[in-house]
Amino acid sequence: MPQPGDEGIPSVQQFEVWAPQADRVTLHLEGATRAMERDPERTGWWTSDTEAEDGARYGYSLDHGPVLPDPRSRRQPDGPDGLSAVVDHGRYAWRTEWTGRGLPDAVLYELHVGTYTREGTLDAAADRLGHLAELGITHVELMPLCPFPGRHGWGYEGVSLWAVHEPYGGPEALKRFVDRAHELGLGVVLDVVHNHLGPSGNHLPQFGPYFTDAYHTPWGVAVNLDGPGSDEVRAYLTGSALAWLRDYRIDGLRLDAVHELHDKRAIHFLEELSTAVDGLADEVGRPLFLVAESDLCDPRLITPRSEGGLGLHAQWNDDFHHALHTALTGESQGYYADFAKAPLAALAKTLTGGYFHNGTYSSFRGRHHGRPLDLTRISAHRLLGYSQTHDQVGNRAQGDRLAASLSPGLLACAAALTLTGPFTPMLFMGEEWAAGTPWQFFTDHTDPALAEAVRRGRRREFAAHGWAEEDIPDPQDPATRDRSCLDWSEPQREPHARVLAWYRELIALRHGLPDLSDPDLAAVRVSYDEQARWFAFRRGDIRVAVNLSKEPAAVPLSASHARVLAAWEPVGAPDAEGTLVVPGESCAVLVQG
């Protein structure tokens, strides 16, 4: 990885690469070659000091083999298999003074650059950030940006963990995006994938033991976090994470599927990473955070290191999603089975205890699962709550959103439960206006054999659940991506405009009412009727009543003097007994006194 020069003027830079198994490493720079020397102080490292400027193309040859891109490449102008390019981060003149924005009191918005706009670029997405600022969002969470073969894809098969996908606009476009977000007061979170790479375009195995056969993931071989050579592999991942936070002024990272980071060392990689990120936060003087995706229901992830935890700052809470989804839809297949037996009871358990699986038996797994949260130690903001995500929409056979099957009233109920609940809320792009576009699984693999394998695998997966093969969208068909792009004309017409106004109203309440940002899970009080399908909870002086039934419901709030702050359908005040009559498929937020 070359060190940057000044303002694009050719300067002496140090090119360096870890290749412990090589006997000879050659730097190929702008058509010239130069033998690299072993670093006497770092085993397995090779270095070369030579002149280069911003944009100069280069690569490395091991033992007279083919020229390969730099594992720590900051830019891949021609894709994962092309030459790397020098990036001088000092050339960009940041416009916005930014002191950072942490997770407490946050409202996140998950965004996929390739489908947020029809253009599918970071610059086009930046032009739409005003919509999010007006909505009341505090942080934009970008799905993975690392280079992958082709133009369009979800990004979870990226390689070159220090670079930005060129079709999105490359490194400069990401800086412009972050600058514009910060200008609007929006923090930026980046989804990063450390549990696997590739497979297409992944050249790391030729450089060193980046992977191990000791473990396997659903996506192939696992990253080597605890075997021989793993010190450098861990440093590679940590260095990449810190580079996003430092060089691009990103505010936080979402860590994909951390349960697939297999590590038996005494100090787990995640603990090492959180230590490094906290250290960088102290250095730069702004809050930085890590959010894990995990299905372990293990509070050690988000317990401070000083208390024996791994020190991550938050995690996605799929248990809340699953309980809410089954309550709204009645679906019971797969992992929804555990929640569908009594969905409102499941919802109540998550809203008061964080996890549904806290040592309980999971029929989906065929074993007991999870561990209780200590409500006196874990703040509610450390759990992210959501009704939809890229996974929960895109991994459905046809990528259908909740809006495809639920009434606007039920969508309003989902929003109320998510945005007034105790967890840090997160929306999936387009959810705020009940987008009518699906979000389907799409790829653009350039390897014909891999493309066909993905196509067949997708069809085979859903055929096992009764879907006809012809009903499964072809991931490689460009039309699949095109269908998944947001339609920005929708928010101006009904019913989308009404749903959008409801989201804005709820987010404004969350920002304006201290009770709705209270981090104490133990203070949440719930009541529900599984048969009548109403659900209510209390947070301080705030009462939230939700009716999932088509018929009006009498919801006992024990709040006779409460007044309505917001309601999907008009409701009167509670009666003398504190009972509120909520219309069918509607909800209301009230304040006592």
XYZ file of C-alpha atoms in Angstrom:
593
model
C 0.000 0.000 0.000
C 1.636 3.286 -1.059
C 1.702 6.205 1.318
C 0.113 9.389 -0.132
C 2.097 12.244 -1.640
C 1.222 15.953 -1.772
C -1.455 17.382 -4.077
C -0.793 14.901 -6.879
C 2.844 16.010 -7.316
C 5.127 13.006 -7.858
C 6.825 12.224 -4.587
C 8.724 9.355 -3.065
C 6.257 6.911 -1.591
C 6.668 3.659 0.218
C 4.962 0.762 -1.498
C 4.559 -2.173 0.865
C 2.913 -5.571 0.741
C 2.710 -8.615 2.991
C 3.695 -11.747 1.050
C 5.326 -14.129 3.558
C 5.570 -17.106 1.215
C 7.207 -15.275 -1.702
C 10.923 -15.423 -2.527
C 10.737 -12.410 -4.804
C 8.243 -9.540 -5.139
C 8.270 -7.072 -8.025
C 6.509 -3.718 -8.107
C 4.955 -2.871 -11.484
C 4.343 0.892 -11.589
C 3.160 2.715 -14.702
C 4.807 0.160 -16.997
C 8.114 0.046 -15.138
C 9.295 -2.692 -12.791
C 11.263 -2.512 -9.595
C 12.428 -5.323 -7.301
C 11.115 -4.902 -3.776
C 13.190 -5.554 -0.661
C 12.343 -7.498 2.469
C 11.511 -5.356 5.474
C 14.089 -6.313 8.118
C 11.747 -5.362 10.959
C 8.509 -6.981 9.778
C 8.493 -10.635 8.824
C 6.895 -11.309 5.458
C 6.723 -7.653 4.397
C 8.254 -6.244 1.207
C 8.847 -2.555 0.532
C 9.980 -0.182 -2.202
C 10.498 3.579 -2.063
C 9.788 5.162 -5.430
C 8.130 8.208 -6.967
C 4.440 8.080 -7.821
C 1.526 10.491 -8.015
C -2.183 10.269 -7.343
C -3.810 7.955 -9.879
C -0.632 6.071 -10.826
C -1.416 2.447 -11.714
C 0.518 -0.323 -10.030
C 0.490 -3.965 -8.974
C 2.685 -6.677 -7.520
C 4.177 -9.820 -9.035
C 5.107 -12.703 -6.750
C 7.941 -14.990 -7.875
C 7.591 -13.879 -11.518
C 3.867 -14.636 -11.497
C 1.088 -12.465 -12.925
C 0.703 -8.865 -11.831
C -1.892 -8.696 -9.046
C -3.685 -5.768 -7.438
C -2.519 -4.515 -4.047
C -4.387 -6.255 -1.182
C -4.556 -2.834 0.476
C -5.475 -1.003 -2.701
C -7.310 2.285 -2.155
C -8.713 2.280 -5.685
C -9.445 -0.275 -8.409
C -10.306 1.807 -11.499
C -10.817 -1.262 -13.690
C -12.450 -3.544 -11.147
C -11.112 -6.181 -8.754
C -8.896 -7.865 -11.357
C -7.298 -4.686 -12.697
C -4.301 -2.732 -11.530
C -4.506 -0.666 -8.368
C -4.213 3.112 -8.331
C -2.462 5.404 -5.878
C -4.886 7.536 -3.855
C -3.685 10.737 -2.218
C -6.289 11.410 0.471
C -4.722 14.797 1.156
C -5.975 16.162 -2.176
C -9.611 16.359 -1.095
C -10.550 19.660 0.557
C -13.239 18.871 3.136
C -15.952 21.537 3.232
C -17.654 20.628 6.497
C -16.339 20.911 10.023
C -17.714 17.797 11.709
C -17.594 16.963 15.399
C -19.402 13.659 14.986
C -22.723 12.161 15.969
C -23.059 9.117 18.222
C -25.716 6.432 18.471
C -27.777 7.673 21.438
C -30.957 9.385 20.132
C -30.171 8.222 16.585
C -32.556 7.243 13.786
C -30.763 5.249 11.071
C -31.629 4.753 7.408
C -30.215 1.788 5.478
C -29.401 2.725 1.899
C -28.096 0.775 -1.103
C -26.232 3.146 -3.413
C -26.942 1.112 -6.550
C -30.747 1.273 -6.208
C -31.418 4.356 -4.081
C -31.483 6.215 -7.384
C -31.827 5.036 -10.964
C -28.317 6.368 -11.655
C -26.901 4.161 -8.916
C -23.987 6.410 -7.921
C -22.802 8.085 -4.735
C -23.210 11.525 -6.284
C -26.813 10.800 -7.254
C -27.489 9.483 -3.747
C -25.926 12.607 -2.241
C -28.382 14.716 -4.209
C -31.234 12.938 -2.362
C -29.857 13.384 1.151
C -32.020 16.439 1.747
C -35.027 14.113 1.832
C -33.487 12.231 4.762
C -32.583 15.373 6.678
C -36.151 16.619 6.294
C -37.474 13.226 7.412
C -35.517 13.496 10.663
C -32.917 10.798 10.000
C -29.661 11.203 11.940
C -27.439 8.577 10.242
C -27.292 7.075 6.762
C -26.126 3.457 6.763
C -24.567 2.596 3.411
C -24.547 -1.005 2.284
C -21.058 -2.312 1.331
C -19.004 -0.212 -1.075
C -15.952 -2.409 -1.692
C -15.276 -3.351 -5.331
C -16.970 -6.406 -6.803
C -17.072 -7.781 -10.354
C -19.542 -6.120 -12.703
C -21.539 -2.974 -12.042
C -24.570 -3.954 -9.967
C -24.849 -6.129 -6.867
C -25.654 -6.034 -3.193
C -21.972 -5.578 -2.312
C -21.568 -8.516 0.063
C -19.170 -10.282 -2.304
C -16.719 -7.407 -2.367
C -12.941 -7.608 -2.421
C -10.224 -4.957 -1.914
C -11.421 -3.990 1.555
C -9.778 -0.554 1.418
C -11.289 0.579 -1.904
C -14.595 2.010 -3.188
C -16.548 0.368 -6.028
C -15.628 2.341 -9.129
C -19.098 2.321 -10.775
C -20.406 4.053 -7.635
C -17.874 6.847 -8.229
C -14.736 5.669 -6.444
C -12.984 7.282 -3.459
C -13.625 10.934 -4.354
C -17.363 10.330 -4.723
C -17.539 8.761 -1.268
C -15.840 11.818 0.215
C -18.308 14.100 -1.552
C -21.177 11.977 -0.207
C -19.888 12.087 3.364
C -19.199 15.809 3.095
C -22.752 16.491 1.904
C -24.223 14.262 4.625
C -22.250 16.053 7.329
C -23.245 19.401 5.849
C -26.873 18.368 6.461
C -26.123 17.112 9.968
C -26.274 13.441 8.974
C -23.790 10.904 10.254
C -22.623 8.131 7.902
C -22.358 4.433 8.762
C -20.718 1.942 6.405
C -21.549 -1.763 6.197
C -18.326 -3.787 6.044
C -17.864 -7.506 5.434
C -15.012 -9.184 7.319
C -16.320 -12.755 7.430
C -15.612 -13.641 3.774
C -14.466 -12.086 0.502
C -15.245 -12.669 -3.138
C -15.163 -15.320 -4.393
C -14.658 -13.696 -7.804
C -11.785 -11.219 -7.965
C -10.323 -12.347 -4.650
C -6.524 -12.531 -5.020
C -5.639 -12.559 -1.313
C -4.810 -16.310 -1.121
C -1.903 -15.743 -3.501
C -0.325 -13.291 -1.064
C -0.663 -15.150 2.218
C -2.779 -17.226 4.628
C -5.763 -14.873 4.686
C -8.173 -17.825 4.813
C -8.426 -21.099 6.690
C -9.942 -24.524 6.085
C -10.463 -24.964 9.818
C -13.884 -23.313 9.576
C -16.477 -22.759 6.916
C -19.128 -20.092 6.419
C -22.314 -20.184 4.339
C -20.339 -18.269 1.697
C -17.226 -20.464 1.560
C -13.914 -20.625 3.428
C -13.518 -18.555 6.572
C -11.106 -15.707 7.188
C -8.040 -16.771 9.179
C -8.402 -15.087 12.557
C -6.676 -17.598 14.820
C -4.312 -19.749 12.754
C -0.682 -19.231 11.696
C -0.285 -15.809 10.091
C -3.506 -14.520 11.640
C -1.779 -11.575 13.331
C -1.357 -9.937 9.931
C -4.852 -10.925 8.783
C -6.379 -9.286 11.838
C -4.229 -6.200 11.251
C -5.453 -6.148 7.642
C -9.107 -6.084 8.724
C -8.540 -3.602 11.542
C -6.514 -1.332 9.294
C -9.289 -1.336 6.714
C -11.888 -0.442 9.346
C -9.805 2.424 10.703
C -9.138 3.712 7.186
C -12.874 4.145 6.501
C -13.320 6.020 9.767
C -10.231 8.182 9.398
C -9.730 8.814 5.670
C -13.422 9.135 4.745
C -14.658 10.579 8.053
C -17.205 7.767 8.389
C -18.938 7.836 11.784
C -19.559 4.133 12.369
C -19.319 0.677 10.850
C -21.937 -2.060 10.626
C -20.162 -5.424 10.855
C -21.783 -8.109 8.729
C -22.624 -11.485 10.295
C -20.096 -11.419 13.125
C -21.219 -14.903 14.197
C -19.230 -16.139 11.182
C -16.000 -14.602 12.482
C -14.501 -17.796 13.872
C -11.842 -16.999 16.438
C -10.643 -19.125 19.373
C -7.928 -16.743 20.529
C -8.081 -15.392 24.078
C -8.618 -11.867 22.767
C -11.364 -12.118 20.160
C -10.913 -10.146 16.954
C -14.007 -8.064 17.752
C -12.504 -7.009 21.081
C -9.295 -6.063 19.309
C -11.266 -4.087 16.714
C -13.403 -2.244 19.248
C -10.270 -1.296 21.196
C -8.706 0.145 18.044
C -11.856 2.071 17.086
C -12.225 3.560 20.567
C -8.573 4.585 20.388
C -9.121 6.314 17.049
C -12.190 8.099 18.449
C -10.019 9.544 21.213
C -7.396 10.537 18.653
C -9.745 12.340 16.251
C -11.992 13.770 18.966
C -15.353 12.561 17.685
C -17.586 9.590 18.512
C -17.046 6.437 16.437
C -19.014 3.236 16.820
C -19.382 -0.371 15.709
C -22.743 -2.066 15.131
C -22.792 -5.852 14.846
C -25.118 -8.050 12.860
C -25.407 -11.209 14.943
C -27.902 -14.018 15.472
C -26.249 -15.178 18.705
C -28.432 -13.230 21.171
C -25.241 -12.889 23.200
C -25.014 -9.712 25.315
C -21.242 -10.053 25.554
C -21.055 -8.466 22.094
C -22.370 -5.147 23.390
C -21.039 -5.330 26.938
C -18.108 -2.943 27.607
C -14.664 -4.505 27.609
C -14.154 -3.251 31.165
C -17.016 -5.533 32.212
C -15.792 -8.603 30.338
C -17.554 -7.964 27.036
C -16.268 -7.446 23.497
C -16.996 -3.731 23.587
C -19.079 -3.279 20.442
C -21.378 -0.303 20.679
C -24.625 -1.804 19.339
C -26.138 -4.682 17.391
C -29.042 -5.337 15.040
C -31.944 -6.914 16.924
C -33.528 -9.488 14.621
C -35.662 -10.818 17.482
C -37.655 -7.580 17.513
C -38.052 -7.760 13.739
C -39.212 -11.372 13.778
C -41.758 -10.766 16.518
C -43.106 -7.702 14.754
C -43.171 -9.404 11.359
C -45.141 -12.390 12.585
C -47.578 -10.129 14.433
C -48.176 -8.127 11.252
C -48.225 -10.909 8.662
C -49.015 -14.177 10.434
C -46.098 -15.851 8.645
C -44.610 -18.823 10.482
C -42.074 -20.401 8.138
C -38.389 -20.827 8.974
C -37.085 -18.756 11.855
C -40.479 -17.071 12.240
C -41.824 -20.313 13.757
C -40.480 -19.505 17.225
C -42.267 -16.151 17.243
C -45.507 -17.078 15.497
C -46.912 -19.194 18.339
C -47.803 -16.017 20.265
C -46.452 -13.038 18.310
C -47.688 -10.281 20.635
C -46.200 -12.087 23.625
C -42.948 -12.343 21.669
C -43.129 -8.639 20.881
C -43.726 -7.838 24.531
C -40.734 -9.925 25.561
C -38.375 -8.173 23.156
C -39.588 -4.678 24.050
C -38.967 -5.304 27.750
C -36.015 -7.684 27.680
C -34.195 -6.933 24.432
C -33.878 -10.521 23.210
C -36.670 -13.026 22.667
C -34.200 -15.909 22.741
C -32.520 -15.399 26.105
C -31.828 -19.033 26.900
C -35.157 -20.308 25.592
C -35.704 -23.307 23.348
C -35.621 -22.492 19.636
C -37.622 -24.916 17.503
C -35.948 -23.492 14.398
C -32.506 -24.418 15.754
C -33.592 -27.500 17.666
C -31.823 -26.325 20.822
C -31.800 -23.631 23.479
C -30.490 -20.291 22.304
C -29.332 -16.938 23.656
C -28.577 -15.403 27.001
C -30.473 -12.765 29.048
C -29.509 -9.114 28.825
C -28.643 -7.450 32.107
C -31.049 -4.525 31.912
C -29.107 -2.621 34.553
C -25.962 -2.651 32.389
C -27.149 -2.547 28.765
C -28.760 0.610 27.406
C -31.671 0.162 24.997
C -29.931 2.305 22.391
C -27.408 -0.523 21.912
C -30.089 -2.572 20.149
C -31.306 -1.495 16.705
C -35.001 -2.098 15.993
C -36.561 -2.264 12.533
C -39.533 -3.622 10.648
C -37.614 -4.097 7.377
C -33.983 -4.424 6.253
C -32.189 -5.346 3.044
C -31.942 -8.933 4.335
C -35.539 -9.323 5.423
C -36.843 -7.909 2.135
C -34.222 -9.002 -0.377
C -33.958 -12.578 0.835
C -37.629 -13.208 0.156
C -38.274 -15.068 -3.093
C -39.606 -12.003 -4.903
C -38.075 -9.274 -2.770
C -41.491 -8.042 -1.679
C -41.716 -5.339 0.951
C -44.332 -5.225 3.707
C -46.215 -2.695 1.571
C -46.905 -5.399 -1.007
C -49.183 -7.307 1.384
C -50.157 -5.009 4.260
C -52.607 -2.119 4.404
C -51.312 1.414 4.982
C -52.828 1.171 8.461
C -50.745 -1.856 9.381
C -47.662 -0.169 7.939
C -48.454 2.782 10.194
C -48.627 0.392 13.157
C -45.228 -1.067 12.266
C -43.786 2.437 12.103
C -45.282 3.369 15.479
C -43.862 0.292 17.191
C -40.419 0.865 15.652
C -40.121 4.637 16.006
C -41.576 5.031 19.502
C -40.097 1.839 20.934
C -37.026 1.679 23.184
C -34.504 0.546 20.556
C -32.495 2.723 18.183
C -34.774 2.707 15.127
C -33.583 1.942 11.615
C -35.522 2.240 8.359
C -34.857 0.521 5.053
C -34.811 2.892 2.090
C -38.273 3.603 0.694
C -40.020 2.186 3.731
C -40.906 5.697 4.838
C -43.311 6.119 1.935
C -44.426 2.478 1.576
C -42.436 2.064 -1.628
C -44.229 -0.035 -4.224
C -40.974 -1.233 -5.780
C -39.571 -4.601 -4.639
C -35.964 -5.029 -3.567
C -34.768 -8.224 -5.162
C -31.561 -10.204 -5.121
C -29.431 -9.194 -8.108
C -25.880 -9.834 -9.263
C -23.655 -8.924 -12.198
C -21.059 -11.661 -12.101
C -18.613 -11.525 -14.991
C -17.667 -15.200 -14.567
C -20.308 -17.165 -16.567
C -19.921 -20.287 -14.426
C -20.395 -18.345 -11.180
C -23.342 -16.463 -12.637
C -25.076 -19.707 -13.563
C -24.302 -21.258 -10.186
C -25.888 -18.297 -8.385
C -28.923 -18.402 -10.660
C -29.482 -22.121 -10.118
C -28.799 -21.904 -6.406
C -31.370 -19.163 -5.949
C -34.034 -21.108 -7.825
C -33.220 -24.346 -6.023
C -33.425 -22.631 -2.624
C -36.944 -21.348 -3.168
C -38.169 -24.371 -5.086
C -37.698 -26.267 -1.832
C -40.295 -23.912 -0.313
C -42.837 -24.470 -3.071
C -42.006 -21.638 -5.453
C -42.156 -22.276 -9.192
C -38.783 -21.789 -10.851
C -40.164 -19.282 -13.352
C -41.432 -17.085 -10.499
C -37.956 -16.525 -9.056
C -36.308 -13.403 -10.507
C -33.074 -14.095 -12.380
C -30.326 -12.363 -10.347
C -28.244 -11.809 -13.494
C -31.045 -10.181 -15.497
C -30.487 -6.376 -15.517
C -34.252 -5.978 -15.167
C -34.047 -7.465 -11.654
C -31.864 -4.582 -10.501
C -33.956 -2.051 -12.409
C -37.145 -3.222 -10.695
C -35.416 -2.717 -7.356
C -34.653 0.980 -7.882
C -36.740 3.391 -5.835
C -39.427 5.327 -7.690
C -38.982 8.894 -6.496
C -42.295 9.985 -7.971
C -44.190 7.885 -5.398
C -43.834 10.194 -2.382
C -45.870 12.859 -4.194
C -48.967 10.674 -4.562
C -51.253 8.658 -2.320
C -51.120 6.482 -0.336
C -47.372 7.053 -0.222
C -47.597 10.737 0.738
C -49.742 9.951 3.767
C -47.369 7.237 4.987
C -44.406 9.587 4.542
C -46.164 12.293 6.583
C -46.793 9.720 9.339
C -43.114 8.735 9.468
C -42.107 12.386 9.694
C -44.572 12.952 12.519
C -43.362 9.944 14.511
C -39.675 10.803 14.069
C -40.361 14.388 15.173
C -42.055 13.037 18.306
C -39.086 10.785 19.004
C -36.693 13.708 18.741
C -38.942 16.020 20.753
C -40.065 13.835 23.673
C -37.384 12.789 26.196
C -39.415 9.758 27.274
C -38.992 8.299 23.781
C -35.212 8.390 24.069
C -35.092 6.907 27.572
C -32.457 4.135 27.388
C -33.904 2.120 30.299
C -35.452 -1.108 28.979
C -36.564 -2.057 32.483
C -38.847 0.987 32.550
C -40.935 -0.158 29.550
C -44.398 -1.451 30.497
C -46.501 -3.470 28.036
C -49.978 -4.955 27.775
C -51.645 -6.861 24.947
C -54.464 -9.140 23.927
C -53.328 -11.931 21.606
C -56.868 -12.733 20.456
C -58.143 -9.186 20.023
C -54.780 -8.245 18.419
C -54.136 -5.011 20.274
C -50.826 -4.052 21.839
C -49.906 -1.118 24.079
C -46.811 0.053 25.880
C -45.792 2.833 28.215
C -42.553 4.805 28.281
C -42.668 7.415 31.027
C -45.656 9.651 30.309
C -45.983 8.365 26.745
C -48.567 5.723 25.832
C -48.610 3.916 22.481
C -51.648 1.881 21.421
C -51.685 -0.327 18.332
C -54.632 -2.252 16.905
C -53.681 -4.907 14.350
C -57.260 -6.155 14.011
C -59.659 -4.956 11.320
C -62.228 -4.210 14.050
C -62.073 -1.357 16.586
C -60.411 -2.313 19.861
C -60.885 -0.995 23.385
C -57.337 -0.654 24.710
C -56.962 -0.129 28.491
C -54.219 2.457 28.956
C -54.906 3.396 32.612
C -54.459 6.985 31.496
C -57.758 8.830 31.792
C -56.167 12.251 31.406
C -54.009 11.418 28.411
C -54.207 13.485 25.249
C -53.540 12.301 21.723
C -50.292 13.488 20.148
C -50.579 11.556 16.889
C -52.969 8.994 15.418
C -53.199 7.200 12.100
C -56.993 7.424 12.153
C -58.904 9.960 14.277
C -59.438 8.818 17.865
C -61.124 10.400 20.842
C -59.612 10.835 24.273
C -59.560 7.871 26.690
C -62.703 7.472 28.781
C -62.902 7.888 32.544
C -61.458 4.386 33.002
C -58.488 5.213 30.794
C -59.676 3.039 27.908
C -58.937 4.196 24.373
C -61.006 3.001 21.415
C -58.608 2.500 18.503
C -60.020 2.018 14.986
C -59.132 -1.135 13.081
C -55.577 -1.317 11.699
C -54.606 1.931 13.353
C -52.493 3.305 16.176
C -52.080 6.313 18.403
C -49.439 8.011 20.541
C -50.620 9.790 23.691
C -49.107 11.706 26.589
C -50.378 11.542 30.160
C -51.357 14.776 31.860
